[in-house]
Coordinates of C-alpha atoms in Angstrom, one line a residue:
M1334 CA 0.0 0.0 0.0
G1335 CA 1.2 3.5 -0.8
R1336 CA -0.1 5.2 2.3
E1337 CA 0.0 4.4 6.0
R1338 CA -3.2 4.4 8.0
R1339 CA -3.4 5.0 11.7
A1340 CA -5.2 2.7 14.1
V1341 CA -6.0 2.4 17.7
V1342 CA -6.2 -1.1 19.2
G1343 CA -8.1 -2.0 22.4
A1344 CA -7.8 -5.3 24.1
A1345 CA -10.4 -7.1 26.3
V1346 CA -9.2 -10.0 28.4
A1347 CA -11.7 -12.8 29.3
L1348 CA -10.5 -14.8 32.2
A1349 CA -9.4 -18.3 31.2
V1350 CA -11.1 -17.8 27.8
A1351 CA -9.5 -15.5 25.3
V1352 CA -7.8 -12.2 24.7
V1353 CA -9.6 -10.1 22.1
A1354 CA -7.8 -7.3 20.3
T1355 CA -10.1 -4.8 18.8
L1356 CA -8.8 -2.9 15.8
L1357 CA -10.1 0.6 15.3
I1358 CA -9.2 2.8 12.4
V1359 CA -9.1 6.5 13.2
S1360 CA -9.0 8.7 10.2
S1361 CA -8.7 12.4 10.0
D1362 CA -11.8 14.3 8.8
A1363 CA -9.9 17.2 7.4
G1364 CA -11.9 19.4 5.2
G1365 CA -10.8 21.3 2.1
T1366 CA -8.7 20.0 -0.8
T1367 CA -6.1 17.4 -0.1
S1368 CA -2.6 18.8 -0.3
A1369 CA -1.0 18.3 -3.7
G1370 CA 2.1 16.2 -4.2
S1371 CA 5.5 17.6 -4.6
G1372 CA 5.6 20.1 -7.4
A1373 CA 1.9 19.6 -8.2
V1374 CA -0.5 22.6 -8.7
A1375 CA -3.8 22.0 -7.0
G1376 CA -6.9 22.2 -9.3
T1377 CA -10.2 23.8 -8.6
S1378 CA -13.7 22.6 -7.6
T1379 CA -16.8 24.6 -8.6
T1380 CA -20.5 24.2 -9.0
R1381 CA -20.4 26.1 -12.3
P1382 CA -19.9 24.4 -15.7
L1383 CA -16.3 24.1 -16.8
Q1384 CA -14.7 25.9 -19.7
P1385 CA -12.6 23.5 -21.8
P1386 CA -8.8 23.8 -21.4
P1387 CA -7.0 25.8 -24.2
A1388 CA -6.9 23.8 -27.4
T1389 CA -3.4 22.5 -28.3
G1390 CA -3.8 23.1 -32.0
R1391 CA -3.1 19.5 -32.7
P1392 CA -5.6 16.7 -33.6
T1393 CA -7.1 15.0 -30.6
S1394 CA -5.2 11.9 -29.5
F1395 CA -6.5 10.5 -26.3
R1396 CA -6.8 7.0 -24.7
F1397 CA -9.0 6.0 -21.8
L1398 CA -9.6 2.6 -20.1
S1399 CA -12.9 1.7 -18.5
S1400 CA -13.6 -1.3 -16.1
P1401 CA -16.7 -1.0 -14.0
D1402 CA -17.2 -3.3 -11.0
F1403 CA -13.5 -3.7 -10.4
F1404 CA -13.2 -5.0 -7.6
N1405 CA -16.8 -5.5 -6.4
A1406 CA -15.1 -6.8 -3.2
D1407 CA -13.2 -5.4 -0.2
I1408 CA -9.5 -5.8 -1.2
G1409 CA -6.7 -4.4 0.9
D1410 CA -3.9 -5.5 3.3
L1411 CA -5.1 -5.0 6.8
S1412 CA -1.7 -5.8 8.1
T1413 CA -0.6 -2.3 7.0
L1414 CA -2.7 -0.9 9.9
S1415 CA -0.7 0.0 13.0
G1416 CA -1.8 -2.1 15.9
W1417 CA -2.1 -5.2 13.7
S1418 CA 0.4 -7.2 15.7
A1419 CA -1.7 -6.8 18.8
F1420 CA -4.8 -8.0 16.9
V1421 CA -2.9 -11.0 15.6
A1422 CA -1.7 -11.9 19.1
G1423 CA -5.3 -11.7 20.4
W1424 CA -6.7 -13.7 17.4
H1425 CA -4.2 -16.6 18.0
Q1426 CA -5.2 -16.7 21.6
R1427 CA -8.9 -16.9 20.7
F1428 CA -8.5 -19.3 17.8
P1429 CA -5.2 -21.3 17.9
G1430 CA -4.3 -22.6 14.5
V1431 CA -7.0 -20.6 12.7
P1432 CA -5.6 -18.2 9.9
V1433 CA -5.7 -14.5 10.8
P1434 CA -8.5 -12.9 8.8
N1435 CA -7.3 -10.5 6.1
S1436 CA -8.7 -9.0 2.9
W1437 CA -5.4 -9.8 1.2
N1438 CA -3.2 -12.8 0.5
D1439 CA -0.4 -13.7 -1.9
H1440 CA -2.9 -14.8 -4.5
Q1441 CA -4.8 -11.6 -4.4
A1442 CA -1.6 -9.6 -4.7
A1443 CA -0.6 -11.6 -7.8
L1444 CA -4.1 -11.0 -9.3
V1445 CA -4.0 -7.3 -8.6
D1446 CA -0.5 -7.1 -10.1
Q1447 CA -1.5 -8.9 -13.2
I1448 CA -4.7 -7.0 -13.9
L1449 CA -3.4 -3.5 -13.0
G1450 CA -0.1 -4.2 -14.7
Q1451 CA -2.1 -4.9 -17.9
F1452 CA -4.1 -1.7 -17.4
A1453 CA -0.8 0.2 -17.1
A1454 CA 0.6 -1.6 -20.1
E1455 CA -2.3 -0.2 -22.2
K1456 CA -0.9 3.3 -21.4
P1457 CA -4.2 5.0 -20.8
D1458 CA -4.4 8.8 -20.2
D1459 CA -7.2 8.1 -17.7
V1460 CA -8.9 5.1 -16.1
L1461 CA -12.7 5.1 -15.5
V1462 CA -14.5 2.8 -13.1
A1463 CA -18.3 3.2 -13.1
G1464 CA -18.9 2.0 -9.6
D1465 CA -18.7 -1.0 -7.3
T1466 CA -15.1 -0.5 -6.3
V1467 CA -15.8 -2.4 -3.0
A1468 CA -18.2 -4.9 -1.5
G1469 CA -19.4 -2.4 1.1
H1470 CA -21.2 -4.7 3.5
W1471 CA -19.8 -2.5 6.3
G1472 CA -21.1 -2.0 9.8
E1473 CA -21.5 -5.7 10.0
D1474 CA -19.1 -8.2 11.5
K1475 CA -20.0 -11.8 10.8
W1476 CA -17.4 -14.5 10.2
Y1477 CA -17.2 -18.2 10.7
V1478 CA -14.6 -20.2 12.6
H1479 CA -15.1 -24.0 12.8
G1480 CA -18.7 -23.5 11.7
H1481 CA -19.5 -21.0 14.4
K1482 CA -20.3 -17.3 13.8
V1483 CA -17.8 -15.0 15.5
R1484 CA -17.1 -11.3 15.6
T1485 CA -13.6 -10.2 14.6
D1486 CA -13.9 -6.5 15.8
I1487 CA -11.4 -5.6 13.1
F1488 CA -13.2 -2.3 12.5
G1489 CA -14.4 -2.0 16.0
P1490 CA -17.3 -3.4 18.0
T1491 CA -20.8 -3.6 16.3
S1492 CA -23.1 -4.3 19.2
D1493 CA -25.3 -1.2 18.7
R1494 CA -26.2 1.2 15.9
A1495 CA -23.6 3.9 17.0
E1496 CA -20.8 1.3 17.0
R1497 CA -21.9 -0.1 13.7
M1498 CA -21.9 3.3 12.1
A1499 CA -18.4 4.0 13.5
A1500 CA -17.1 0.6 12.2
L1501 CA -18.7 1.4 8.8
D1502 CA -16.9 4.7 8.6
R1503 CA -13.6 3.2 9.4
A1504 CA -14.0 0.4 6.8
A1505 CA -15.0 2.9 4.1
D1506 CA -12.0 5.0 4.8
F1507 CA -9.7 2.0 4.7
Y1508 CA -11.0 0.3 1.6
F1509 CA -11.5 3.5 -0.5
G1510 CA -8.0 4.6 0.4
A1511 CA -6.6 1.2 -0.5
Y1512 CA -8.4 1.3 -3.8
E1513 CA -6.9 4.7 -4.7
D1514 CA -3.5 3.5 -3.7
F1515 CA -3.7 0.4 -6.0
F1516 CA -4.0 2.7 -9.0
A1517 CA -1.8 5.6 -7.9
D1518 CA 1.1 3.2 -7.1
R1519 CA 1.0 2.2 -10.8
G1520 CA 0.8 5.7 -12.2
L1521 CA -2.9 5.3 -13.2
R1522 CA -5.1 8.3 -13.0
L1523 CA -8.5 7.1 -11.6
W1524 CA -11.9 8.6 -12.2
P1525 CA -14.5 6.5 -10.4
A1526 CA -18.3 6.7 -10.2
I1527 CA -20.2 5.5 -7.1
G1528 CA -22.2 2.2 -7.3
D1529 CA -24.7 0.4 -5.1
H1530 CA -21.9 -1.5 -3.3
E1531 CA -20.3 1.7 -2.1
Y1532 CA -23.7 2.4 -0.5
G1533 CA -23.8 -1.0 1.2
D1534 CA -25.4 -3.0 -1.6
N1535 CA -29.1 -3.2 -2.4
P1536 CA -31.7 -3.7 -1.0
W1537 CA -32.2 -0.5 1.1
S1538 CA -35.9 -0.3 1.6
G1539 CA -38.0 -1.1 4.7
S1540 CA -37.4 -1.1 8.5
N1541 CA -34.8 -3.9 8.6
P1542 CA -32.1 -2.5 10.9
S1543 CA -29.4 -3.3 8.4
H1544 CA -31.3 -1.5 5.6
R1545 CA -31.9 1.5 7.9
L1546 CA -28.2 1.7 8.7
K1547 CA -27.3 1.7 5.0
R1548 CA -29.7 4.5 4.3
A1549 CA -28.4 6.5 7.3
A1550 CA -24.8 6.0 6.1
F1551 CA -25.2 7.7 2.7
P1552 CA -23.6 11.0 4.0
T1553 CA -20.7 9.1 5.6
I1554 CA -20.0 7.1 2.5
R1555 CA -20.2 10.1 0.3
K1556 CA -17.7 11.9 2.5
R1557 CA -15.2 9.0 2.5
F1558 CA -15.6 8.5 -1.3
D1559 CA -14.8 12.1 -1.9
E1560 CA -11.8 12.3 0.4
N1561 CA -10.2 9.1 -0.9
L1562 CA -11.2 8.9 -4.6
V1563 CA -12.1 12.4 -5.9
R1564 CA -10.0 14.9 -4.0
P1565 CA -6.7 13.4 -5.0
R1566 CA -7.5 14.3 -8.6
I1567 CA -8.2 17.9 -7.6
A1568 CA -5.0 18.0 -5.4
N1569 CA -3.0 17.0 -8.4
G1570 CA -4.3 19.7 -10.7
A1571 CA -7.7 18.6 -12.1
D1572 CA -10.4 21.2 -12.4
V1573 CA -13.8 19.7 -11.6
S1574 CA -17.4 20.9 -11.6
R1575 CA -19.7 19.4 -8.9
P1576 CA -23.4 19.8 -8.2
A1577 CA -25.0 21.3 -5.2
G1578 CA -27.0 19.1 -3.0
P1579 CA -26.6 15.5 -1.8
A1580 CA -24.4 14.4 -4.6
S1581 CA -21.9 17.3 -4.2
R1582 CA -19.2 14.8 -3.0
T1583 CA -19.8 12.0 -5.5
A1584 CA -20.9 13.5 -8.9
Y1585 CA -18.4 15.6 -10.9
A1586 CA -17.4 16.7 -14.4
T1587 CA -14.0 17.3 -15.7
Y1588 CA -12.2 17.7 -19.0
L1589 CA -9.9 14.8 -19.6
D1590 CA -8.6 16.5 -22.7
P1591 CA -9.5 19.8 -24.3
E1592 CA -12.0 17.9 -26.5
V1593 CA -13.1 15.1 -24.1
L1594 CA -15.5 15.9 -21.3
L1595 CA -16.3 13.3 -18.6
V1596 CA -19.5 13.6 -16.5
S1597 CA -19.6 11.1 -13.6
L1598 CA -23.0 10.5 -12.0
D1599 CA -24.3 9.4 -8.6
D1600 CA -27.5 7.6 -9.6
F1601 CA -28.7 6.5 -6.2
H1602 CA -31.2 8.9 -4.4
P1603 CA -32.4 8.2 -0.9
T1604 CA -36.1 8.9 -0.5
G1605 CA -37.1 8.3 3.1
K1606 CA -37.5 4.6 3.6
A1607 CA -36.1 3.6 0.2
V1608 CA -33.5 4.4 -2.4
T1609 CA -34.6 5.4 -5.9
P1610 CA -32.2 4.5 -8.8
R1611 CA -32.0 7.9 -10.3
I1612 CA -30.1 11.2 -9.9
D1613 CA -31.6 13.9 -7.6
R1614 CA -33.2 17.1 -9.0
R1615 CA -30.2 19.4 -8.2
Q1616 CA -27.8 16.9 -9.8
L1617 CA -30.1 16.8 -12.9
A1618 CA -30.1 20.6 -13.1
W1619 CA -26.3 20.6 -12.9
V1620 CA -26.0 17.9 -15.6
R1621 CA -28.1 20.1 -17.9
S1622 CA -25.9 23.1 -17.3
V1623 CA -22.6 21.2 -17.7
L1624 CA -23.8 19.5 -21.0
A1625 CA -25.2 22.8 -22.3
A1626 CA -21.9 24.5 -21.7
A1627 CA -20.0 21.7 -23.5
D1628 CA -22.4 22.0 -26.4
R1629 CA -21.9 25.8 -26.6
A1630 CA -18.1 25.2 -26.4
G1631 CA -18.2 22.8 -29.3
T1632 CA -16.6 20.0 -27.3
D1633 CA -16.0 17.0 -29.7
W1634 CA -16.6 14.1 -27.3
I1635 CA -18.8 13.9 -24.3
I1636 CA -18.6 10.7 -22.1
V1637 CA -21.0 10.1 -19.2
Q1638 CA -20.5 7.4 -16.7
G1639 CA -22.9 6.0 -14.1
H1640 CA -23.3 2.7 -12.4
L1641 CA -26.7 1.7 -13.7
P1642 CA -27.8 0.9 -17.3
I1643 CA -30.3 3.3 -18.7
V1644 CA -31.3 1.3 -21.8
P1645 CA -32.8 -1.8 -20.1
T1646 CA -32.1 -4.5 -22.6
V1647 CA -28.7 -5.7 -21.5
R1648 CA -26.9 -9.0 -20.8
V1649 CA -26.9 -9.9 -17.1
S1650 CA -24.6 -12.2 -15.1
H1651 CA -24.7 -12.8 -11.4
S1652 CA -26.3 -9.4 -10.7
S1653 CA -29.3 -7.9 -9.0
A1654 CA -29.6 -5.9 -12.3
I1655 CA -30.9 -2.6 -11.1
C1656 CA -31.8 -0.2 -14.0
Y1657 CA -32.0 3.6 -14.0
R1658 CA -35.6 4.7 -13.2
G1659 CA -37.4 5.8 -16.3
G1660 CA -34.9 4.4 -18.7
T1661 CA -34.8 6.3 -22.1
R1662 CA -37.9 8.2 -21.1
S1663 CA -36.2 9.7 -18.1
P1664 CA -35.3 13.4 -17.9
L1665 CA -31.6 12.4 -17.6
W1666 CA -31.6 10.5 -20.9
R1667 CA -33.6 13.2 -22.7
T1668 CA -31.0 15.7 -21.4
M1669 CA -28.1 13.6 -22.7
V1670 CA -29.8 13.3 -26.1
R1671 CA -30.5 17.0 -26.3
H1672 CA -26.9 17.9 -25.7
H1673 CA -25.3 15.2 -27.9
V1674 CA -23.7 12.9 -25.5
D1675 CA -21.6 10.3 -27.4
L1676 CA -21.0 7.5 -24.9
Y1677 CA -22.7 6.3 -21.7
L1678 CA -20.5 3.8 -19.8
N1679 CA -22.1 1.7 -17.0
G1680 CA -21.5 -1.4 -14.9
E1681 CA -23.9 -3.2 -12.5
V1682 CA -24.8 -6.2 -14.7
H1683 CA -21.3 -7.9 -14.8
D1684 CA -21.6 -8.6 -18.5
N1685 CA -21.0 -6.8 -21.8
S1686 CA -23.6 -5.2 -24.1
V1687 CA -23.9 -2.4 -26.5
N1688 CA -27.2 -0.4 -27.1
T1689 CA -27.3 2.6 -29.4
V1690 CA -30.5 4.6 -28.9
D1691 CA -31.2 8.2 -29.9
G1692 CA -27.6 8.6 -31.1
I1693 CA -26.1 7.7 -27.7
T1694 CA -24.0 4.5 -27.4
Q1695 CA -24.5 2.8 -24.0
I1696 CA -21.8 0.2 -23.2
S1697 CA -22.5 -2.1 -20.2
H1698 CA -19.3 -3.8 -19.3
G1699 CA -17.0 -5.0 -16.4
G1700 CA -16.9 -8.2 -14.5
L1701 CA -16.3 -9.9 -11.2
F1702 CA -12.7 -9.6 -9.9
A1703 CA -12.5 -12.2 -7.2
K1704 CA -16.0 -13.6 -6.6
A1705 CA -16.7 -17.3 -6.4
Y1706 CA -18.0 -17.6 -10.0
T1707 CA -16.2 -19.0 -13.0
K1708 CA -18.2 -16.7 -15.4
G1709 CA -17.7 -13.0 -15.4
S1710 CA -13.9 -12.5 -15.2
T1711 CA -12.6 -9.0 -15.3
A1712 CA -13.2 -7.2 -18.6
Y1713 CA -12.2 -3.7 -19.7
L1714 CA -12.7 -1.3 -22.5
V1715 CA -10.0 0.7 -24.2
G1716 CA -11.1 3.8 -26.1
D1717 CA -8.8 5.6 -28.6
I1718 CA -9.9 9.0 -29.8
T1719 CA -7.9 10.1 -32.8
G1720 CA -9.1 13.3 -34.5
G1721 CA -12.8 12.6 -35.4
K1722 CA -12.9 8.9 -34.7
L1723 CA -13.4 6.8 -31.6
S1724 CA -12.1 3.2 -31.7
L1725 CA -13.2 0.9 -28.9
T1726 CA -11.7 -2.5 -28.0
L1727 CA -13.3 -4.8 -25.3
K1728 CA -10.9 -7.3 -23.6
R1729 CA -11.5 -10.0 -21.0
W1730 CA -9.3 -12.6 -19.2
D1731 CA -10.3 -16.3 -19.2
I1732 CA -10.4 -18.0 -15.8
T1733 CA -8.1 -21.0 -15.9
A1734 CA -8.4 -22.2 -12.2
A1735 CA -10.1 -21.2 -8.9
Q1736 CA -9.7 -22.2 -5.3
S1737 CA -12.8 -21.4 -3.3
T1738 CA -11.7 -22.3 0.2
P1739 CA -10.7 -20.8 2.5
R1740 CA -12.3 -17.5 1.6
V1741 CA -10.6 -14.1 1.7
W1742 CA -12.0 -12.1 4.7
Q1743 CA -14.8 -9.7 4.2
T1744 CA -17.0 -8.1 6.9
T1745 CA -19.7 -10.7 6.1
P1746 CA -19.8 -14.0 4.2
K1747 CA -22.3 -12.3 1.8
T1748 CA -19.3 -11.4 -0.3
P1749 CA -17.8 -14.8 -1.4
V1750 CA -14.3 -13.8 -2.4
L1751 CA -12.1 -16.7 -3.6
W1752 CA -8.9 -17.6 -1.9
A1753 CA -7.2 -17.8 -5.3
K1754 CA -8.2 -17.3 -9.0
T1755 CA -5.9 -17.9 -11.9
L1756 CA -6.4 -16.0 -15.2
S1757 CA -5.0 -16.4 -18.6
A1758 CA -1.6 -14.7 -19.1
K1759 CA -3.2 -12.0 -21.3
P1760 CA -6.7 -10.9 -21.9
R1761 CA -8.3 -11.6 -25.3
T1762 CA -10.2 -9.2 -27.5
I1763 CA -14.0 -10.0 -27.4
G1764 CA -15.3 -7.0 -29.3
T1765 CA -14.4 -3.9 -31.3
M1766 CA -16.4 -0.8 -32.5
T1767 CA -15.6 2.4 -34.3
V1768 CA -17.8 5.5 -34.2
T1769 CA -17.3 9.0 -35.7
K1770 CA -17.5 12.4 -34.0
N1771 CA -20.9 12.9 -35.6
R1772 CA -22.0 9.6 -33.9
R1773 CA -22.0 7.5 -37.1
I1774 CA -21.1 3.8 -36.4
L1775 CA -18.5 2.5 -38.9
S1776 CA -18.1 -1.0 -37.5
Q1777 CA -19.1 -3.4 -34.7
R1778 CA -17.8 -6.8 -34.0
G1779 CA -18.1 -9.5 -31.2
L1780 CA -19.7 -8.3 -28.0
L1781 CA -19.6 -4.7 -29.1
R1782 CA -22.3 -5.5 -31.7
E1783 CA -25.7 -4.2 -30.9
Y1784 CA -27.4 -6.4 -28.3
R1785 CA -30.8 -7.6 -29.4
G1786 CA -31.4 -10.3 -26.8
A1787 CA -34.2 -10.8 -24.3
Q1788 CA -32.3 -10.1 -21.0
R1789 CA -33.2 -7.0 -19.1
C1790 CA -32.4 -5.1 -15.9
G1791 CA -35.2 -3.9 -13.7
F1792 CA -36.4 -0.5 -12.3
R1793 CA -36.2 -1.4 -8.6
D1794 CA -33.9 -1.3 -5.6
G1795 CA -33.2 -5.0 -5.8
R1796 CA -36.1 -7.1 -4.3
P1797 CA -35.7 -10.0 -4.7
H1798 CA -32.0 -9.5 -5.0
V1799 CA -28.7 -11.3 -5.3
N1800 CA -25.9 -9.9 -3.1
L1801 CA -23.2 -9.1 -5.7

């Protein structure tokens, strides 16, 4: 890991029974922009639409890489926390001979190195991840030892609501920070959107205590997402526009290139006792102003990313398959059509589909990094913009072997992360597509051909649902 995180460890001694070390993560809640690295000039954050950077006078040449739902699991080396040695000592006294729980092992390290090494080898200018960077079942602490459910207290006690919220906050800070480090350590500039797993995973509705906690945690999650995954870009010189209102920490727009605008959405809106899969009104007003300004400026390429499919006819694999409320009849889609959005990139469905509607190309893509499934290996999209043409290449690794037990530690067994998964040495190309600046499609092959199948996502918060 590239950064150190501070921790406080408390120990409770049960006479003649066990010694329990409780690991608590304490993170600073500093406001303002994160300090820039050595020599970096901090960028700006505004609620106003951005003006494009000065044109270079040369034809646009820009490459992006997109891989939604990477990781879709809590991945990070907990041994980097100070106080870990005390936790390990307590664990061994409680459970002699039982491996110490960690969200990391040598197999995960090799898998991360292989995939992010390939991402870096593609030499993208920017990397986009349209949500589900984590598992997010935080504020819970359920693990099994010899068939019995135990608490680890890794992120603190979880006996009441206040303790659960504090543990959730610490877990969010740790795993979001670890995610940023994985990319930064390899020189990859990350631009993530927020997904359902960052918000604890669907469902959210009703009076179930776990669902109520997840709804109440939205402000906490948004704060930690911003601090760990958005502010580092601003600190290192990016200029961003952000909406007012509840999505002010999670939605943003930025110019990746003088002729390439990225708009990243937060398409989860809490509404009392439920969460609606759509953007809120103030975010919608901001999207309208940002896209209208880009239209007036004559920006060549507009990319929007959000976690949820808007066009509902998509391939689905091991997913609760939430769709954006209202689909292509929604005010968001009509706004995107009106202002000539070229590309809408989404995740959620853990499979790959293309839908071109009203001149906008929606690409659903991504995969499952470490879950206990043989289908749905990590996939990614490379986009090359050269002058007036966008060339897209979709790649995916084949899974050659998997070891399901023991499992990598997560806050609950709901997230079945494999102990080891082996991928093919290199990913293979599974689709290509070329489109012009005026949105004329020149070619489509493989899984980047138009999807005309019968699978669909649904306009719901995930009941009944699959925890993915």
